[in-house]
Amino acid sequence: MAINDYFLYILPEGVKTVQTVGHGTVYEGQSKLTLADLQEAVIGLQKNVVDHKWAGRKSFLVDNCLVFSPNVEDGSVVEIMVQGSLSWFPEGLGDIYKVGESLAKKVPVTFFLHNEMVLGTDSEKAFMAAMLARYEQKQVAFHVKYGLA
């Protein structure tokens, strides 16, 4: 996955963004969310899930279209980067929301786009609308480029 992707972040309660340096973000605090919690949530999708390495991190690849890549510090998940393929957009959004909903049963989480808060896990409809609005132009360009429009 590369330029034809979309990205968002899941930030668990107890962690806040301190600063952004280049393309990296510095976080402060810890959450009660663990790598095992994320793995359980992703496996709960009942789809093809493969352990994956992305940027040196243990990650989970779902149906070859979504990557859940956690940033773990001292056993605590401080942030989860989600990368999705536009070839599976907006279908992948439902799976992202389900993972967030599953995680929120253990620890409240918030969805972010490039350090701006999108919304929590209160409404799948609102989450989908926000993501569709943010990536509509990129999705249309993708479909035109690859003859899907």
mmCIF file with all atom_site columns, C-alpha atoms in Angstrom, residues 8-148:
data_model
loop_
_atom_site.group_PDB
_atom_site.id
_atom_site.type_symbol
_atom_site.label_atom_id
_atom_site.label_alt_id
_atom_site.label_comp_id
_atom_site.label_asym_id
_atom_site.label_entity_id
_atom_site.label_seq_id
_atom_site.pdbx_PDB_ins_code
_atom_site.Cartn_x
_atom_site.Cartn_y
_atom_site.Cartn_z
_atom_site.occupancy
_atom_site.B_iso_or_equiv
_atom_site.pdbx_formal_charge
_atom_site.auth_seq_id
_atom_site.auth_comp_id
_atom_site.auth_asym_id
_atom_site.auth_atom_id
_atom_site.pdbx_PDB_model_num
ATOM 1   C CA . LEU A 1 8   ? -6.140  7.439   10.432  1.00 0.00 ? 8   LEU A CA 1
ATOM 2   C CA . TYR A 1 9   ? -5.074  6.954   14.019  1.00 0.00 ? 9   TYR A CA 1
ATOM 3   C CA . ILE A 1 10  ? -6.715  5.433   17.059  1.00 0.00 ? 10  ILE A CA 1
ATOM 4   C CA . LEU A 1 11  ? -5.642  7.013   20.328  1.00 0.00 ? 11  LEU A CA 1
ATOM 5   C CA . PRO A 1 12  ? -6.563  5.265   23.599  1.00 0.00 ? 12  PRO A CA 1
ATOM 6   C CA . GLU A 1 13  ? -7.618  7.096   26.747  1.00 0.00 ? 13  GLU A CA 1
ATOM 7   C CA . GLY A 1 14  ? -4.676  8.054   28.951  1.00 0.00 ? 14  GLY A CA 1
ATOM 8   C CA . VAL A 1 15  ? -2.461  9.109   26.053  1.00 0.00 ? 15  VAL A CA 1
ATOM 9   C CA . LYS A 1 16  ? -2.197  12.553  24.510  1.00 0.00 ? 16  LYS A CA 1
ATOM 10  C CA . THR A 1 17  ? -0.258  14.031  21.629  1.00 0.00 ? 17  THR A CA 1
ATOM 11  C CA . VAL A 1 18  ? 2.571   16.232  22.871  1.00 0.00 ? 18  VAL A CA 1
ATOM 12  C CA . GLN A 1 19  ? 4.137   17.341  19.587  1.00 0.00 ? 19  GLN A CA 1
ATOM 13  C CA . THR A 1 20  ? 4.539   16.376  15.977  1.00 0.00 ? 20  THR A CA 1
ATOM 14  C CA . VAL A 1 21  ? 8.057   16.206  14.569  1.00 0.00 ? 21  VAL A CA 1
ATOM 15  C CA . GLY A 1 22  ? 8.172   15.809  10.791  1.00 0.00 ? 22  GLY A CA 1
ATOM 16  C CA . HIS A 1 23  ? 6.039   12.754  10.081  1.00 0.00 ? 23  HIS A CA 1
ATOM 17  C CA . GLY A 1 24  ? 6.375   11.404  13.640  1.00 0.00 ? 24  GLY A CA 1
ATOM 18  C CA . THR A 1 25  ? 4.351   12.183  16.706  1.00 0.00 ? 25  THR A CA 1
ATOM 19  C CA . VAL A 1 26  ? 5.452   12.243  20.344  1.00 0.00 ? 26  VAL A CA 1
ATOM 20  C CA . TYR A 1 27  ? 2.948   10.937  22.876  1.00 0.00 ? 27  TYR A CA 1
ATOM 21  C CA . GLU A 1 28  ? 2.693   11.343  26.632  1.00 0.00 ? 28  GLU A CA 1
ATOM 22  C CA . GLY A 1 29  ? 1.012   8.995   29.073  1.00 0.00 ? 29  GLY A CA 1
ATOM 23  C CA . GLN A 1 30  ? 0.048   5.360   29.040  1.00 0.00 ? 30  GLN A CA 1
ATOM 24  C CA . SER A 1 31  ? -3.095  3.446   28.327  1.00 0.00 ? 31  SER A CA 1
ATOM 25  C CA . LYS A 1 32  ? -4.461  0.198   29.656  1.00 0.00 ? 32  LYS A CA 1
ATOM 26  C CA . LEU A 1 33  ? -4.718  -1.058  26.087  1.00 0.00 ? 33  LEU A CA 1
ATOM 27  C CA . THR A 1 34  ? -2.340  -3.902  25.209  1.00 0.00 ? 34  THR A CA 1
ATOM 28  C CA . LEU A 1 35  ? -1.117  -5.480  22.000  1.00 0.00 ? 35  LEU A CA 1
ATOM 29  C CA . ALA A 1 36  ? -3.173  -8.566  22.932  1.00 0.00 ? 36  ALA A CA 1
ATOM 30  C CA . ASP A 1 37  ? -6.320  -6.377  23.124  1.00 0.00 ? 37  ASP A CA 1
ATOM 31  C CA . LEU A 1 38  ? -5.682  -5.089  19.605  1.00 0.00 ? 38  LEU A CA 1
ATOM 32  C CA . GLN A 1 39  ? -4.970  -8.576  18.297  1.00 0.00 ? 39  GLN A CA 1
ATOM 33  C CA . GLU A 1 40  ? -8.225  -9.851  19.826  1.00 0.00 ? 40  GLU A CA 1
ATOM 34  C CA . ALA A 1 41  ? -10.199 -6.974  18.263  1.00 0.00 ? 41  ALA A CA 1
ATOM 35  C CA . VAL A 1 42  ? -8.695  -7.533  14.807  1.00 0.00 ? 42  VAL A CA 1
ATOM 36  C CA . ILE A 1 43  ? -9.188  -11.302 14.940  1.00 0.00 ? 43  ILE A CA 1
ATOM 37  C CA . GLY A 1 44  ? -12.776 -10.590 16.018  1.00 0.00 ? 44  GLY A CA 1
ATOM 38  C CA . LEU A 1 45  ? -13.451 -9.274  12.496  1.00 0.00 ? 45  LEU A CA 1
ATOM 39  C CA . GLN A 1 46  ? -13.418 -12.920 11.396  1.00 0.00 ? 46  GLN A CA 1
ATOM 40  C CA . LYS A 1 47  ? -11.454 -12.072 8.267   1.00 0.00 ? 47  LYS A CA 1
ATOM 41  C CA . ASN A 1 48  ? -8.063  -13.128 6.963   1.00 0.00 ? 48  ASN A CA 1
ATOM 42  C CA . VAL A 1 49  ? -5.632  -11.602 9.495   1.00 0.00 ? 49  VAL A CA 1
ATOM 43  C CA . VAL A 1 50  ? -1.866  -11.960 9.060   1.00 0.00 ? 50  VAL A CA 1
ATOM 44  C CA . ASP A 1 51  ? 0.886   -10.873 11.441  1.00 0.00 ? 51  ASP A CA 1
ATOM 45  C CA . HIS A 1 52  ? 2.787   -8.227  9.545   1.00 0.00 ? 52  HIS A CA 1
ATOM 46  C CA . LYS A 1 53  ? 5.787   -5.940  10.024  1.00 0.00 ? 53  LYS A CA 1
ATOM 47  C CA . TRP A 1 54  ? 5.346   -2.307  9.077   1.00 0.00 ? 54  TRP A CA 1
ATOM 48  C CA . ALA A 1 55  ? 8.022   0.298   9.807   1.00 0.00 ? 55  ALA A CA 1
ATOM 49  C CA . GLY A 1 56  ? 9.622   -2.162  12.234  1.00 0.00 ? 56  GLY A CA 1
ATOM 50  C CA . ARG A 1 57  ? 6.403   -2.599  14.233  1.00 0.00 ? 57  ARG A CA 1
ATOM 51  C CA . LYS A 1 58  ? 4.350   -5.722  14.755  1.00 0.00 ? 58  LYS A CA 1
ATOM 52  C CA . SER A 1 59  ? 1.200   -5.044  12.789  1.00 0.00 ? 59  SER A CA 1
ATOM 53  C CA . PHE A 1 60  ? -1.902  -6.848  11.623  1.00 0.00 ? 60  PHE A CA 1
ATOM 54  C CA . LEU A 1 61  ? -2.842  -7.058  7.936   1.00 0.00 ? 61  LEU A CA 1
ATOM 55  C CA . VAL A 1 62  ? -6.571  -7.638  7.345   1.00 0.00 ? 62  VAL A CA 1
ATOM 56  C CA . ASP A 1 63  ? -7.736  -9.051  3.998   1.00 0.00 ? 63  ASP A CA 1
ATOM 57  C CA . ASN A 1 64  ? -4.648  -7.513  2.390   1.00 0.00 ? 64  ASN A CA 1
ATOM 58  C CA . CYS A 1 65  ? -6.415  -4.122  2.518   1.00 0.00 ? 65  CYS A CA 1
ATOM 59  C CA . LEU A 1 66  ? -6.056  -2.768  6.074   1.00 0.00 ? 66  LEU A CA 1
ATOM 60  C CA . VAL A 1 67  ? -2.990  -2.528  8.308   1.00 0.00 ? 67  VAL A CA 1
ATOM 61  C CA . PHE A 1 68  ? -3.365  -1.915  12.050  1.00 0.00 ? 68  PHE A CA 1
ATOM 62  C CA . SER A 1 69  ? 0.075   -0.827  13.276  1.00 0.00 ? 69  SER A CA 1
ATOM 63  C CA . PRO A 1 70  ? 0.325   -0.143  17.019  1.00 0.00 ? 70  PRO A CA 1
ATOM 64  C CA . ASN A 1 71  ? 2.953   1.996   18.708  1.00 0.00 ? 71  ASN A CA 1
ATOM 65  C CA . VAL A 1 72  ? 3.722   0.157   21.960  1.00 0.00 ? 72  VAL A CA 1
ATOM 66  C CA . GLU A 1 73  ? 5.727   1.697   24.800  1.00 0.00 ? 73  GLU A CA 1
ATOM 67  C CA . ASP A 1 74  ? 6.381   -0.247  28.005  1.00 0.00 ? 74  ASP A CA 1
ATOM 68  C CA . GLY A 1 75  ? 3.658   -2.754  27.121  1.00 0.00 ? 75  GLY A CA 1
ATOM 69  C CA . SER A 1 76  ? 1.061   -0.016  26.607  1.00 0.00 ? 76  SER A CA 1
ATOM 70  C CA . VAL A 1 77  ? -0.453  0.773   23.206  1.00 0.00 ? 77  VAL A CA 1
ATOM 71  C CA . VAL A 1 78  ? -0.092  4.546   22.880  1.00 0.00 ? 78  VAL A CA 1
ATOM 72  C CA . GLU A 1 79  ? -1.373  4.866   19.315  1.00 0.00 ? 79  GLU A CA 1
ATOM 73  C CA . ILE A 1 80  ? -2.602  2.683   16.458  1.00 0.00 ? 80  ILE A CA 1
ATOM 74  C CA . MET A 1 81  ? -1.966  3.819   12.906  1.00 0.00 ? 81  MET A CA 1
ATOM 75  C CA . VAL A 1 82  ? -4.487  2.394   10.457  1.00 0.00 ? 82  VAL A CA 1
ATOM 76  C CA . GLN A 1 83  ? -3.625  2.312   6.768   1.00 0.00 ? 83  GLN A CA 1
ATOM 77  C CA . GLY A 1 84  ? -6.296  1.293   4.280   1.00 0.00 ? 84  GLY A CA 1
ATOM 78  C CA . SER A 1 85  ? -6.300  0.715   0.555   1.00 0.00 ? 85  SER A CA 1
ATOM 79  C CA . LEU A 1 86  ? -8.556  2.957   -1.535  1.00 0.00 ? 86  LEU A CA 1
ATOM 80  C CA . SER A 1 87  ? -9.429  -0.127  -3.571  1.00 0.00 ? 87  SER A CA 1
ATOM 81  C CA . TRP A 1 88  ? -11.454 -1.210  -0.546  1.00 0.00 ? 88  TRP A CA 1
ATOM 82  C CA . PHE A 1 89  ? -12.868 2.169   0.462   1.00 0.00 ? 89  PHE A CA 1
ATOM 83  C CA . PRO A 1 90  ? -15.383 2.695   2.026   1.00 0.00 ? 90  PRO A CA 1
ATOM 84  C CA . GLU A 1 91  ? -15.869 -1.015  2.829   1.00 0.00 ? 91  GLU A CA 1
ATOM 85  C CA . GLY A 1 92  ? -12.796 -1.045  5.079   1.00 0.00 ? 92  GLY A CA 1
ATOM 86  C CA . LEU A 1 93  ? -14.205 1.777   7.199   1.00 0.00 ? 93  LEU A CA 1
ATOM 87  C CA . GLY A 1 94  ? -16.791 -0.551  8.719   1.00 0.00 ? 94  GLY A CA 1
ATOM 88  C CA . ASP A 1 95  ? -14.018 -2.900  9.853   1.00 0.00 ? 95  ASP A CA 1
ATOM 89  C CA . ILE A 1 96  ? -12.002 -0.018  11.304  1.00 0.00 ? 96  ILE A CA 1
ATOM 90  C CA . TYR A 1 97  ? -15.045 1.151   13.228  1.00 0.00 ? 97  TYR A CA 1
ATOM 91  C CA . LYS A 1 98  ? -15.700 -2.392  14.540  1.00 0.00 ? 98  LYS A CA 1
ATOM 92  C CA . VAL A 1 99  ? -12.121 -2.653  15.809  1.00 0.00 ? 99  VAL A CA 1
ATOM 93  C CA . GLY A 1 100 ? -12.475 0.742   17.521  1.00 0.00 ? 100 GLY A CA 1
ATOM 94  C CA . GLU A 1 101 ? -15.779 -0.349  19.063  1.00 0.00 ? 101 GLU A CA 1
ATOM 95  C CA . SER A 1 102 ? -14.200 -3.564  20.346  1.00 0.00 ? 102 SER A CA 1
ATOM 96  C CA . LEU A 1 103 ? -11.244 -1.652  21.835  1.00 0.00 ? 103 LEU A CA 1
ATOM 97  C CA . ALA A 1 104 ? -13.604 0.869   23.448  1.00 0.00 ? 104 ALA A CA 1
ATOM 98  C CA . LYS A 1 105 ? -15.121 -1.945  25.520  1.00 0.00 ? 105 LYS A CA 1
ATOM 99  C CA . LYS A 1 106 ? -11.760 -2.118  27.302  1.00 0.00 ? 106 LYS A CA 1
ATOM 100 C CA . VAL A 1 107 ? -10.493 1.471   27.036  1.00 0.00 ? 107 VAL A CA 1
ATOM 101 C CA . PRO A 1 108 ? -12.208 4.511   25.507  1.00 0.00 ? 108 PRO A CA 1
ATOM 102 C CA . VAL A 1 109 ? -10.601 5.438   22.169  1.00 0.00 ? 109 VAL A CA 1
ATOM 103 C CA . THR A 1 110 ? -10.731 8.369   19.773  1.00 0.00 ? 110 THR A CA 1
ATOM 104 C CA . PHE A 1 111 ? -10.219 8.349   16.007  1.00 0.00 ? 111 PHE A CA 1
ATOM 105 C CA . PHE A 1 112 ? -7.854  11.002  14.612  1.00 0.00 ? 112 PHE A CA 1
ATOM 106 C CA . LEU A 1 113 ? -6.875  12.162  11.142  1.00 0.00 ? 113 LEU A CA 1
ATOM 107 C CA . HIS A 1 114 ? -3.368  13.611  11.022  1.00 0.00 ? 114 HIS A CA 1
ATOM 108 C CA . ASN A 1 115 ? -3.609  15.010  14.583  1.00 0.00 ? 115 ASN A CA 1
ATOM 109 C CA . GLU A 1 116 ? -7.099  16.455  14.222  1.00 0.00 ? 116 GLU A CA 1
ATOM 110 C CA . MET A 1 117 ? -9.778  14.709  16.190  1.00 0.00 ? 117 MET A CA 1
ATOM 111 C CA . VAL A 1 118 ? -12.457 13.124  14.021  1.00 0.00 ? 118 VAL A CA 1
ATOM 112 C CA . LEU A 1 119 ? -14.748 11.519  16.579  1.00 0.00 ? 119 LEU A CA 1
ATOM 113 C CA . GLY A 1 120 ? -14.987 8.795   19.177  1.00 0.00 ? 120 GLY A CA 1
ATOM 114 C CA . THR A 1 121 ? -16.755 5.511   18.739  1.00 0.00 ? 121 THR A CA 1
ATOM 115 C CA . ASP A 1 122 ? -20.237 6.911   19.443  1.00 0.00 ? 122 ASP A CA 1
ATOM 116 C CA . SER A 1 123 ? -21.730 6.602   15.964  1.00 0.00 ? 123 SER A CA 1
ATOM 117 C CA . GLU A 1 124 ? -20.661 4.495   12.997  1.00 0.00 ? 124 GLU A CA 1
ATOM 118 C CA . LYS A 1 125 ? -22.717 6.749   10.723  1.00 0.00 ? 125 LYS A CA 1
ATOM 119 C CA . ALA A 1 126 ? -20.870 9.898   11.876  1.00 0.00 ? 126 ALA A CA 1
ATOM 120 C CA . PHE A 1 127 ? -17.506 8.127   11.607  1.00 0.00 ? 127 PHE A CA 1
ATOM 121 C CA . MET A 1 128 ? -18.261 6.971   8.057   1.00 0.00 ? 128 MET A CA 1
ATOM 122 C CA . ALA A 1 129 ? -19.503 10.445  7.024   1.00 0.00 ? 129 ALA A CA 1
ATOM 123 C CA . ALA A 1 130 ? -16.363 12.143  8.387   1.00 0.00 ? 130 ALA A CA 1
ATOM 124 C CA . MET A 1 131 ? -14.039 9.691   6.647   1.00 0.00 ? 131 MET A CA 1
ATOM 125 C CA . LEU A 1 132 ? -15.956 9.821   3.356   1.00 0.00 ? 132 LEU A CA 1
ATOM 126 C CA . ALA A 1 133 ? -15.861 13.633  3.394   1.00 0.00 ? 133 ALA A CA 1
ATOM 127 C CA . ARG A 1 134 ? -12.113 13.669  4.150   1.00 0.00 ? 134 ARG A CA 1
ATOM 128 C CA . TYR A 1 135 ? -11.135 11.174  1.449   1.00 0.00 ? 135 TYR A CA 1
ATOM 129 C CA . GLU A 1 136 ? -13.814 11.753  -1.212  1.00 0.00 ? 136 GLU A CA 1
ATOM 130 C CA . GLN A 1 137 ? -11.537 13.575  -3.677  1.00 0.00 ? 137 GLN A CA 1
ATOM 131 C CA . LYS A 1 138 ? -8.698  11.103  -3.242  1.00 0.00 ? 138 LYS A CA 1
ATOM 132 C CA . GLN A 1 139 ? -11.100 8.197   -3.759  1.00 0.00 ? 139 GLN A CA 1
ATOM 133 C CA . VAL A 1 140 ? -12.523 9.736   -6.952  1.00 0.00 ? 140 VAL A CA 1
ATOM 134 C CA . ALA A 1 141 ? -8.998  10.366  -8.307  1.00 0.00 ? 141 ALA A CA 1
ATOM 135 C CA . PHE A 1 142 ? -8.064  6.769   -7.500  1.00 0.00 ? 142 PHE A CA 1
ATOM 136 C CA . HIS A 1 143 ? -11.086 5.413   -9.356  1.00 0.00 ? 143 HIS A CA 1
ATOM 137 C CA . VAL A 1 144 ? -10.430 7.655   -12.382 1.00 0.00 ? 144 VAL A CA 1
ATOM 138 C CA . LYS A 1 145 ? -6.743  6.690   -12.514 1.00 0.00 ? 145 LYS A CA 1
ATOM 139 C CA . TYR A 1 146 ? -7.480  2.973   -12.392 1.00 0.00 ? 146 TYR A CA 1
ATOM 140 C CA . GLY A 1 147 ? -10.563 3.031   -14.627 1.00 0.00 ? 147 GLY A CA 1
ATOM 141 C CA . LEU A 1 148 ? -13.065 2.270   -11.903 1.00 0.00 ? 148 LEU A CA 1
#
